PDB file of C-alpha atoms in Angstrom:
ATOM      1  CA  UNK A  26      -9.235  -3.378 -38.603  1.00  0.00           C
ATOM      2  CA  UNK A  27     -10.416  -0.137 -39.535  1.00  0.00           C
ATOM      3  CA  UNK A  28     -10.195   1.014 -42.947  1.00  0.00           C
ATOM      4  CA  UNK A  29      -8.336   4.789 -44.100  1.00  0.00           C
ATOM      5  CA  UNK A  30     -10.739   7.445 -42.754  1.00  0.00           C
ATOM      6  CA  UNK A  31     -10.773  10.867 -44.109  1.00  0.00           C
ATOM      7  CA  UNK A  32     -12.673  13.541 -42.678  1.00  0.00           C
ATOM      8  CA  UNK A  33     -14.597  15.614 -43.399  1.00  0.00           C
ATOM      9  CA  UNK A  34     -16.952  13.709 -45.745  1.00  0.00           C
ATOM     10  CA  UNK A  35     -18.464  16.998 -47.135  1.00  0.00           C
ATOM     11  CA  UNK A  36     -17.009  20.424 -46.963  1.00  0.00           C
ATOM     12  CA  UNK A  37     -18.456  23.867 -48.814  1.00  0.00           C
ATOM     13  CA  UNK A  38     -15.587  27.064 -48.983  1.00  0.00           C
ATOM     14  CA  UNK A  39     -16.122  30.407 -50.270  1.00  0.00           C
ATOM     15  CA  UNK A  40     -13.641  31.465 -52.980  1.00  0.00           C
ATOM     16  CA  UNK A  41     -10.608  32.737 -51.118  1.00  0.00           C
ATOM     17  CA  UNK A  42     -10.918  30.846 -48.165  1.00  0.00           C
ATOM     18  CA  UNK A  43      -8.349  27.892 -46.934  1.00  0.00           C
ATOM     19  CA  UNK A  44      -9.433  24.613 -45.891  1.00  0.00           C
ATOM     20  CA  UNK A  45      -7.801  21.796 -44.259  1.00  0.00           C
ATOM     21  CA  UNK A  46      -8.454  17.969 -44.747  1.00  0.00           C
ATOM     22  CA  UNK A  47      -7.712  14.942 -42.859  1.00  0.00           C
ATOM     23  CA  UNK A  48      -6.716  11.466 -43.368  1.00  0.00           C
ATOM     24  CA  UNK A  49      -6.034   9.287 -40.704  1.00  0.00           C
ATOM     25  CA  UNK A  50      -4.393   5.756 -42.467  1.00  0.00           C
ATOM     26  CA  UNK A  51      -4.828   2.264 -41.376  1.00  0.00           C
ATOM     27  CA  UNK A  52      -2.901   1.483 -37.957  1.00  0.00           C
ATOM     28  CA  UNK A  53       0.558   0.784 -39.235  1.00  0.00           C
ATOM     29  CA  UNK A  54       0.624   2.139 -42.628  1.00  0.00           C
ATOM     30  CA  UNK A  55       3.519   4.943 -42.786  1.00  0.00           C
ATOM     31  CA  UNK A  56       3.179   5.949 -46.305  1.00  0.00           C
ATOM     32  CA  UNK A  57       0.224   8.403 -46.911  1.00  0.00           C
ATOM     33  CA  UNK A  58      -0.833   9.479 -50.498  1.00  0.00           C
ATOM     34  CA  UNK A  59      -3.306  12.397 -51.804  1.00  0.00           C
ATOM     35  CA  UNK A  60      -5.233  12.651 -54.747  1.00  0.00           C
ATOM     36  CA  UNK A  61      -7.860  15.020 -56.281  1.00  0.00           C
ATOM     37  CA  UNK A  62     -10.262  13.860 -58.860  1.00  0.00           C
ATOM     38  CA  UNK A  63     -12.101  15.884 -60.797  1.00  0.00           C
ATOM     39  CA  UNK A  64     -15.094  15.509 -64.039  1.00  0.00           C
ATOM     40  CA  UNK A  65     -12.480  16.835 -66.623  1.00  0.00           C
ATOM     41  CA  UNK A  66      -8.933  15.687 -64.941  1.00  0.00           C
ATOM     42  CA  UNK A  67     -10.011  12.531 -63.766  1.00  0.00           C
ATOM     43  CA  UNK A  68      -7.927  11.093 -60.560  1.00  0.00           C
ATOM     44  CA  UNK A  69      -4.155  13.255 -60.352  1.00  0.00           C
ATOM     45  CA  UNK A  70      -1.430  12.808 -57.733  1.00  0.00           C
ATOM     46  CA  UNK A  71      -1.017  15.582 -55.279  1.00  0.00           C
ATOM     47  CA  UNK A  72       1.631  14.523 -52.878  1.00  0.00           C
ATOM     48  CA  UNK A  73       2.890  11.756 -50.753  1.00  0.00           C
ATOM     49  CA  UNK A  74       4.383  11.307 -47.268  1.00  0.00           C
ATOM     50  CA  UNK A  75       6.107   8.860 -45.808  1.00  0.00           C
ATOM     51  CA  UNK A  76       7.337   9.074 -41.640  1.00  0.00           C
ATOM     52  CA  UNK A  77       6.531  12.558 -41.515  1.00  0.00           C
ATOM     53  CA  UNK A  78       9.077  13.707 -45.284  1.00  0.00           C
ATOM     54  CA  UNK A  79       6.885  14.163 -48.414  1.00  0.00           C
ATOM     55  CA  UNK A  80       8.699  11.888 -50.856  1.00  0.00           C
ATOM     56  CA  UNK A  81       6.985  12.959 -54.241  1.00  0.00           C
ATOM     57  CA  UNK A  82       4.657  15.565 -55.403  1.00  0.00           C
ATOM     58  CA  UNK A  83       2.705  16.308 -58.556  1.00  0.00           C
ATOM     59  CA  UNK A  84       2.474  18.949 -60.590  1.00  0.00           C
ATOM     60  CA  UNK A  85      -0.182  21.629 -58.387  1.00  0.00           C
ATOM     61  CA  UNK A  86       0.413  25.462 -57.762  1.00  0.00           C
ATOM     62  CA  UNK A  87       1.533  25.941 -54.053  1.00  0.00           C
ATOM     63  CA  UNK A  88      -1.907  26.593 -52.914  1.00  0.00           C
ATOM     64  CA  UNK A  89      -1.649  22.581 -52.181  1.00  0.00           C
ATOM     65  CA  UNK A  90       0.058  21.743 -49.189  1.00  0.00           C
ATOM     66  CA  UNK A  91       0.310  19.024 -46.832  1.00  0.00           C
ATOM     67  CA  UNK A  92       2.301  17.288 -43.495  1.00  0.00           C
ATOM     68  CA  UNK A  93       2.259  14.169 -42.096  1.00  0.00           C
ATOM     69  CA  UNK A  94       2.236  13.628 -37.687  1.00  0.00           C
ATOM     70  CA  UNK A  95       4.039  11.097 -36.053  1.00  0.00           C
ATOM     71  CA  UNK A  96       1.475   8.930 -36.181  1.00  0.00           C
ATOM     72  CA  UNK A  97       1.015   8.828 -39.619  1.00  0.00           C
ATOM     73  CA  UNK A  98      -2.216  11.093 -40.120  1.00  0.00           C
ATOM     74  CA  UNK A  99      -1.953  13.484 -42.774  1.00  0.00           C
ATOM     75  CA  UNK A 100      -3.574  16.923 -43.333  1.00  0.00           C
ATOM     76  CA  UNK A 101      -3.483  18.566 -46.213  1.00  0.00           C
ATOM     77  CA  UNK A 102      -4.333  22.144 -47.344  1.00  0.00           C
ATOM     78  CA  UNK A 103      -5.153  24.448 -49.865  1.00  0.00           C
ATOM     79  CA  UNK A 104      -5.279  28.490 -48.960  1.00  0.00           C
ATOM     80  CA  UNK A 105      -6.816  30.695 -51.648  1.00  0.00           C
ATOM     81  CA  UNK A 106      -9.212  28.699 -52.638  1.00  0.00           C
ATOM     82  CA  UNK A 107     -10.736  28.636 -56.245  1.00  0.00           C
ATOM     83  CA  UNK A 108     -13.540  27.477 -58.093  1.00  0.00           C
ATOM     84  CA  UNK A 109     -11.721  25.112 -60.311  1.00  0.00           C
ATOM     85  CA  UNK A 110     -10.534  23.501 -56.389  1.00  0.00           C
ATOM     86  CA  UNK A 111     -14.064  21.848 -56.431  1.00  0.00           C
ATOM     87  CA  UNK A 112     -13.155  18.044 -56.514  1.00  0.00           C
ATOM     88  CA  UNK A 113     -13.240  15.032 -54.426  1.00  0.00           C
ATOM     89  CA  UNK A 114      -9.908  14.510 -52.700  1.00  0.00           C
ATOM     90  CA  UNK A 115      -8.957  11.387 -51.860  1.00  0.00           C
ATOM     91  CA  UNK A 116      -5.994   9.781 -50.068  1.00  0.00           C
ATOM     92  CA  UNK A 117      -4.279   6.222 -49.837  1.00  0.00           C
ATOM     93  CA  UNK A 118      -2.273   4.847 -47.530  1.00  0.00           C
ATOM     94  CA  UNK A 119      -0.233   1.363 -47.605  1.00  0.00           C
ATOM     95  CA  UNK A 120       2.513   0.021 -44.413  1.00  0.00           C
ATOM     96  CA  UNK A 121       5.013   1.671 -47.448  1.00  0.00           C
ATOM     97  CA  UNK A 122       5.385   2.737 -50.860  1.00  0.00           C
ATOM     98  CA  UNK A 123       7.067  -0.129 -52.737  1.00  0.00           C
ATOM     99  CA  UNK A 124       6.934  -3.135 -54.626  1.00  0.00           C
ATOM    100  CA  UNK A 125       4.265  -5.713 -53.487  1.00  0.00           C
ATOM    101  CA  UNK A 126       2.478  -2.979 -50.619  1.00  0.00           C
ATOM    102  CA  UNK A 127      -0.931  -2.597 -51.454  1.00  0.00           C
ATOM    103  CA  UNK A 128      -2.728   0.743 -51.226  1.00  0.00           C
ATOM    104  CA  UNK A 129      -5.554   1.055 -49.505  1.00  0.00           C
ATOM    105  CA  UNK A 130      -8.129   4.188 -50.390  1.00  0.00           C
ATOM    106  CA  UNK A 131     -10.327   6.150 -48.172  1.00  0.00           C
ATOM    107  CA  UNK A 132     -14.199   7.169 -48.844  1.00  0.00           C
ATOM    108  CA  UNK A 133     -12.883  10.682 -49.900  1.00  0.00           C
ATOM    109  CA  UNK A 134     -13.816  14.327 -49.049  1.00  0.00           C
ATOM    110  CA  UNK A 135     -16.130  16.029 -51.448  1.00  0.00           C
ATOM    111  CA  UNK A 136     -15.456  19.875 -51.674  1.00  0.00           C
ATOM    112  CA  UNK A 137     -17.380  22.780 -53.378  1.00  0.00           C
ATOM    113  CA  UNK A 138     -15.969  26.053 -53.404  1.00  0.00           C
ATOM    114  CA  UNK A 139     -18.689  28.685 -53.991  1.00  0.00           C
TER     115      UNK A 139
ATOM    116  CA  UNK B  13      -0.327  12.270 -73.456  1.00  0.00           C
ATOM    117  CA  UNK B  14      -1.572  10.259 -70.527  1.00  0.00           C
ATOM    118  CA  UNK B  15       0.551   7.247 -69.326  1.00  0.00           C
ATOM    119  CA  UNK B  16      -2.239   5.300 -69.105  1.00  0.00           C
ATOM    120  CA  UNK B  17      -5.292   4.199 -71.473  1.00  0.00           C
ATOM    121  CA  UNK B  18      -8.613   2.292 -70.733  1.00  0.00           C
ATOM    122  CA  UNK B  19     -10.975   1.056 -73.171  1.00  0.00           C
ATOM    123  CA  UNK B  20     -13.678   1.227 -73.208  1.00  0.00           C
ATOM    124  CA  UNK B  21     -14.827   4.719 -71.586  1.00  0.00           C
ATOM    125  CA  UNK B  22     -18.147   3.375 -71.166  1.00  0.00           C
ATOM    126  CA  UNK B  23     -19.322   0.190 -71.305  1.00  0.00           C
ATOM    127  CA  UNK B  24     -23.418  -1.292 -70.982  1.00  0.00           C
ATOM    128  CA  UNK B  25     -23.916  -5.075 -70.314  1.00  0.00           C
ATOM    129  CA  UNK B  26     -27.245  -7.514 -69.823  1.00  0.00           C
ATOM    130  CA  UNK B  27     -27.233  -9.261 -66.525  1.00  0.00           C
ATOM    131  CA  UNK B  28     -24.955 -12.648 -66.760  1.00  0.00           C
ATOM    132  CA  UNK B  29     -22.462 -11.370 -69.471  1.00  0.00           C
ATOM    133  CA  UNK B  30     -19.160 -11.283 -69.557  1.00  0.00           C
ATOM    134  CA  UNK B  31     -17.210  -8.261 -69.396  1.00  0.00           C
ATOM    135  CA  UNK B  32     -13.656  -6.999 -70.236  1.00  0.00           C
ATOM    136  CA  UNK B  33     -11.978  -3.745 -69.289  1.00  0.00           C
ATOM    137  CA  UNK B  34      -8.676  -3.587 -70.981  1.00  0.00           C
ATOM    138  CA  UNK B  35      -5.497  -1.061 -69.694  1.00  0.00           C
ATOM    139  CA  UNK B  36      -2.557  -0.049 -71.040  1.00  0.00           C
ATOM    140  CA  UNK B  37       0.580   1.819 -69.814  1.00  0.00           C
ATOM    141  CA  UNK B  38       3.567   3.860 -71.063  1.00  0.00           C
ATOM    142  CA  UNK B  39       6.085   3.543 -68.749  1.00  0.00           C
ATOM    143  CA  UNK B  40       7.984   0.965 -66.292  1.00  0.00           C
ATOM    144  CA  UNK B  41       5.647   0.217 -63.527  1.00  0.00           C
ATOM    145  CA  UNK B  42       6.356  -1.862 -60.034  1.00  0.00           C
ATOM    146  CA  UNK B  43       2.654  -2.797 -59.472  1.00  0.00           C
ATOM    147  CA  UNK B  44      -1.122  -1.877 -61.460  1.00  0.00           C
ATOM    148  CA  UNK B  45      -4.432  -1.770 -59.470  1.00  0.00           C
ATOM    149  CA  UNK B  46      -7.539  -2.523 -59.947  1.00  0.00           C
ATOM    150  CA  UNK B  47     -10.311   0.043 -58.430  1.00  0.00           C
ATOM    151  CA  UNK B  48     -14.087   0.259 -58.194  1.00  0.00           C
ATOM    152  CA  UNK B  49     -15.773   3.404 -57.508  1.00  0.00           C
ATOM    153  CA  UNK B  50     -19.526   3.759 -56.868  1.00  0.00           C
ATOM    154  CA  UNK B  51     -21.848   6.521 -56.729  1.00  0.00           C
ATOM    155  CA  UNK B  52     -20.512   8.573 -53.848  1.00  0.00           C
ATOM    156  CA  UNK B  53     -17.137   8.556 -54.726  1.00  0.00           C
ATOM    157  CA  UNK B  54     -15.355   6.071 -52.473  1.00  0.00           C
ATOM    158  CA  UNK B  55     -12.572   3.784 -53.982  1.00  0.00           C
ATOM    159  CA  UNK B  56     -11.995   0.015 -53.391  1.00  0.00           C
ATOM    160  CA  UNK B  57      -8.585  -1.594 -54.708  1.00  0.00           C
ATOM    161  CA  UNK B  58      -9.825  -4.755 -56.348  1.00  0.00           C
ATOM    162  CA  UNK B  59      -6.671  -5.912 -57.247  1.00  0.00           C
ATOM    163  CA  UNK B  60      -2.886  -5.491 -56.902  1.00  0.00           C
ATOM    164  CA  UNK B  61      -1.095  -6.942 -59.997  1.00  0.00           C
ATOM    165  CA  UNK B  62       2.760  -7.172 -60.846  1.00  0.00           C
ATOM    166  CA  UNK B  63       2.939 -10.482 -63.028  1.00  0.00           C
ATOM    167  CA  UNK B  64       0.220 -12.847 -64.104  1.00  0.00           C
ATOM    168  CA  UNK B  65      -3.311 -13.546 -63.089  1.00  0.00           C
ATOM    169  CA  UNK B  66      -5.671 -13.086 -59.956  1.00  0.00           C
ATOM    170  CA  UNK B  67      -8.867 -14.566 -59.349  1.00  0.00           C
ATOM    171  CA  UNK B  68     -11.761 -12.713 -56.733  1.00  0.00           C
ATOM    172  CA  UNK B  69     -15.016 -14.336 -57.202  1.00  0.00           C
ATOM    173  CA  UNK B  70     -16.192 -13.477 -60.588  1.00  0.00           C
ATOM    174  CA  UNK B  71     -13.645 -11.301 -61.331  1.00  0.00           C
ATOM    175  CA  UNK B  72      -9.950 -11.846 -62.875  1.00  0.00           C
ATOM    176  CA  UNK B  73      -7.228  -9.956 -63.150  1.00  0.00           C
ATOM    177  CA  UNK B  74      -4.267 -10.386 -65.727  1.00  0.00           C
ATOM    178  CA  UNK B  75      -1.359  -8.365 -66.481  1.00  0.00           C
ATOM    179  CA  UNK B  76       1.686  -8.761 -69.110  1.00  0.00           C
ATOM    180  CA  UNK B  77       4.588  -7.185 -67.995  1.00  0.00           C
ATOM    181  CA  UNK B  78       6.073  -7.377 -71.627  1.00  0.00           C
ATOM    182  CA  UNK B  79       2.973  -5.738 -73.788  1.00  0.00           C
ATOM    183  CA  UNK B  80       2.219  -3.397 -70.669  1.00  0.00           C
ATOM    184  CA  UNK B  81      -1.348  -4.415 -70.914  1.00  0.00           C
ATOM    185  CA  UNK B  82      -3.857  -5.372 -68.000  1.00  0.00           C
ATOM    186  CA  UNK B  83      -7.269  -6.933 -68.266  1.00  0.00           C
ATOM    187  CA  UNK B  84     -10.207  -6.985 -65.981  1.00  0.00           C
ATOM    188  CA  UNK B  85     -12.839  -9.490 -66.640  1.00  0.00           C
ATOM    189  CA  UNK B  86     -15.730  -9.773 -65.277  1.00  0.00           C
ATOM    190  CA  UNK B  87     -17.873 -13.443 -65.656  1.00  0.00           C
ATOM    191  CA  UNK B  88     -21.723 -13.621 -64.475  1.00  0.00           C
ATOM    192  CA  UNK B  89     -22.088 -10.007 -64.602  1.00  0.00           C
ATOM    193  CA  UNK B  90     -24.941  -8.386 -61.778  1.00  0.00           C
ATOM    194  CA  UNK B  91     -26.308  -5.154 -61.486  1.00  0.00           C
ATOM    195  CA  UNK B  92     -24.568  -4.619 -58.637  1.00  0.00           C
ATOM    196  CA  UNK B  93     -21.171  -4.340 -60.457  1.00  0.00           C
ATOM    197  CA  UNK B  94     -22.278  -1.020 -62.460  1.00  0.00           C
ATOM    198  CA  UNK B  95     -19.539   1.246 -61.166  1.00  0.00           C
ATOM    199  CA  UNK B  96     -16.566   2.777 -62.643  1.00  0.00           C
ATOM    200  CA  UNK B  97     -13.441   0.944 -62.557  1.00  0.00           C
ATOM    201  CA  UNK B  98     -10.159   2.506 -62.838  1.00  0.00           C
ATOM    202  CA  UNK B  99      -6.720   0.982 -63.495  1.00  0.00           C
ATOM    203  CA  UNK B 100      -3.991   2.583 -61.408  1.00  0.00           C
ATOM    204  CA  UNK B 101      -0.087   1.618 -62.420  1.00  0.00           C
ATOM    205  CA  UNK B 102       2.376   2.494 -59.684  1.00  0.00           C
ATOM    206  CA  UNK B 103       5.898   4.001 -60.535  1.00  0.00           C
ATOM    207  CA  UNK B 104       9.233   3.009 -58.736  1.00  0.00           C
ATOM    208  CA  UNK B 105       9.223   2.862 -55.006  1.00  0.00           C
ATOM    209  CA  UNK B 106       6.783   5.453 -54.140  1.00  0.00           C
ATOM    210  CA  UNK B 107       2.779   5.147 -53.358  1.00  0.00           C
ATOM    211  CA  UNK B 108       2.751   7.642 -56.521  1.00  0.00           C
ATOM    212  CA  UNK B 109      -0.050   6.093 -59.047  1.00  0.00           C
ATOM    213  CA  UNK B 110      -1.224   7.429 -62.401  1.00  0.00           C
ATOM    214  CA  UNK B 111      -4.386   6.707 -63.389  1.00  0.00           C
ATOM    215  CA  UNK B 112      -6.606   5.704 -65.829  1.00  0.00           C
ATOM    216  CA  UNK B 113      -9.624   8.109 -67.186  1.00  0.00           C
ATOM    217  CA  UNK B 114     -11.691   4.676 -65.691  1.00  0.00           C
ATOM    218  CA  UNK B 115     -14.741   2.931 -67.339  1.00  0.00           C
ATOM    219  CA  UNK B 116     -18.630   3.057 -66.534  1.00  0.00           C
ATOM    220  CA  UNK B 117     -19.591  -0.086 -65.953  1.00  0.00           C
ATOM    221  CA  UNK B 118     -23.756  -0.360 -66.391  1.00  0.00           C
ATOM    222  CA  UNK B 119     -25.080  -3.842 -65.780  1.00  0.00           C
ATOM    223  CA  UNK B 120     -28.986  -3.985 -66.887  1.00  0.00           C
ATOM    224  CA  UNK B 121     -31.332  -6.974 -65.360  1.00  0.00           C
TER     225      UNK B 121
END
């Protein structure tokens, strides 16, 4: 069964630009999660979806945005980009968010903003 | 403050030792993972803990609910085990995690 796939790998944004990010979860899995790590901040908790209603969010300027489809893929976004938005952003997905459902991570997107 | 704590930050073993990576939390959790991530930035869930001990090859697992501590050990250590690992504690009902600041894990031959 294929694994949570998140495209692209690799991105590079000039300052001010938006970019948009994909994660498409593991056939099944409802409940879709985002994270950005970075050197100082380590991994932090963007947002998560579940059937298409974000259910929790962290604490990130509304730059960050995101949606779930019907089918459970997620996109997320950030407009305005910065410098500082240079990270690796990562999402999880499990079949939902709850005692005993496992979370499964993807291979990440790397971005640079230049 | 951060809800959660590893020790050590960075950690350098001989081939064949054993290792320990110890976690611990703040706050009510309903599960605490396990992760691995190598050079290139993808994460593997090792584990899923929410009471007592798991066993994957030459690696274990253990969690006390009470002292809101987790272990990772690590027997037979290789090489190919230098990654970071990061302990992940899950709150509520949610797939909301807080994580650790992880370890670096460098196994020498």
């Amino acid at each position: 069964k294929a694994g949570v796939t998140q495209t692209p790998r690799y991105l590079i944004k000039t300052r001010g630009q938006q970019v948009t990010l994909s994660c498409s979860p593991i056939s099944g899995h409802r409940s879709v999660s985002w994270y950005q790590q970075t050197p100082g901040q380590g991994l932090q908790f963007l947002f998560e979806y579940f059937s298409e209603t974000q259910r929790n969010k962290g604490n990130f300027p509304g730059r960050f945005s995101g949606r779930q489809f019907s089918n459970s893929r997620s996109e997320m976004n950030v407009s305005t980009l910065e410098l500082g938005d240079s990270a690796l952003y990562l999402c999880a997905s499990s079949l939902e968010g709850g005692i005993g459902r496992e979370a499964f991570f993807g291979q990440g997107t790397r971005l640079t903003v230049v | 403050k951060n809800e959660v704590e590893q020790s050590p930050q960075n950690l350098t073993a001989q081939e064949g030792e054993f290792i320990t990576i110890n976690c611990s939390y703040s706050v009510g959790i309903s599960a605490l993972h396990w992760l691995q991530q190598h050079p290139g930035g993808g994460i593997v869930s090792l584990f899923m803990l929410s009471s007592g001990k798991k066993k994957h090859g030459r690696l274990i697992a253990t969690i006390n609910i009470q002292e809101k501590h987790s272990s990772l050990h690590i027997t037979a250590s290789h090489p190919r085990d230098s990654a970071v690992y990061i302990c992940a504690v899950r709150l509520g009902t949610g797939n909301q995690f807080y994580f650790g600041t992880g370890t670096s894990l460098t196994v020498i031959p």
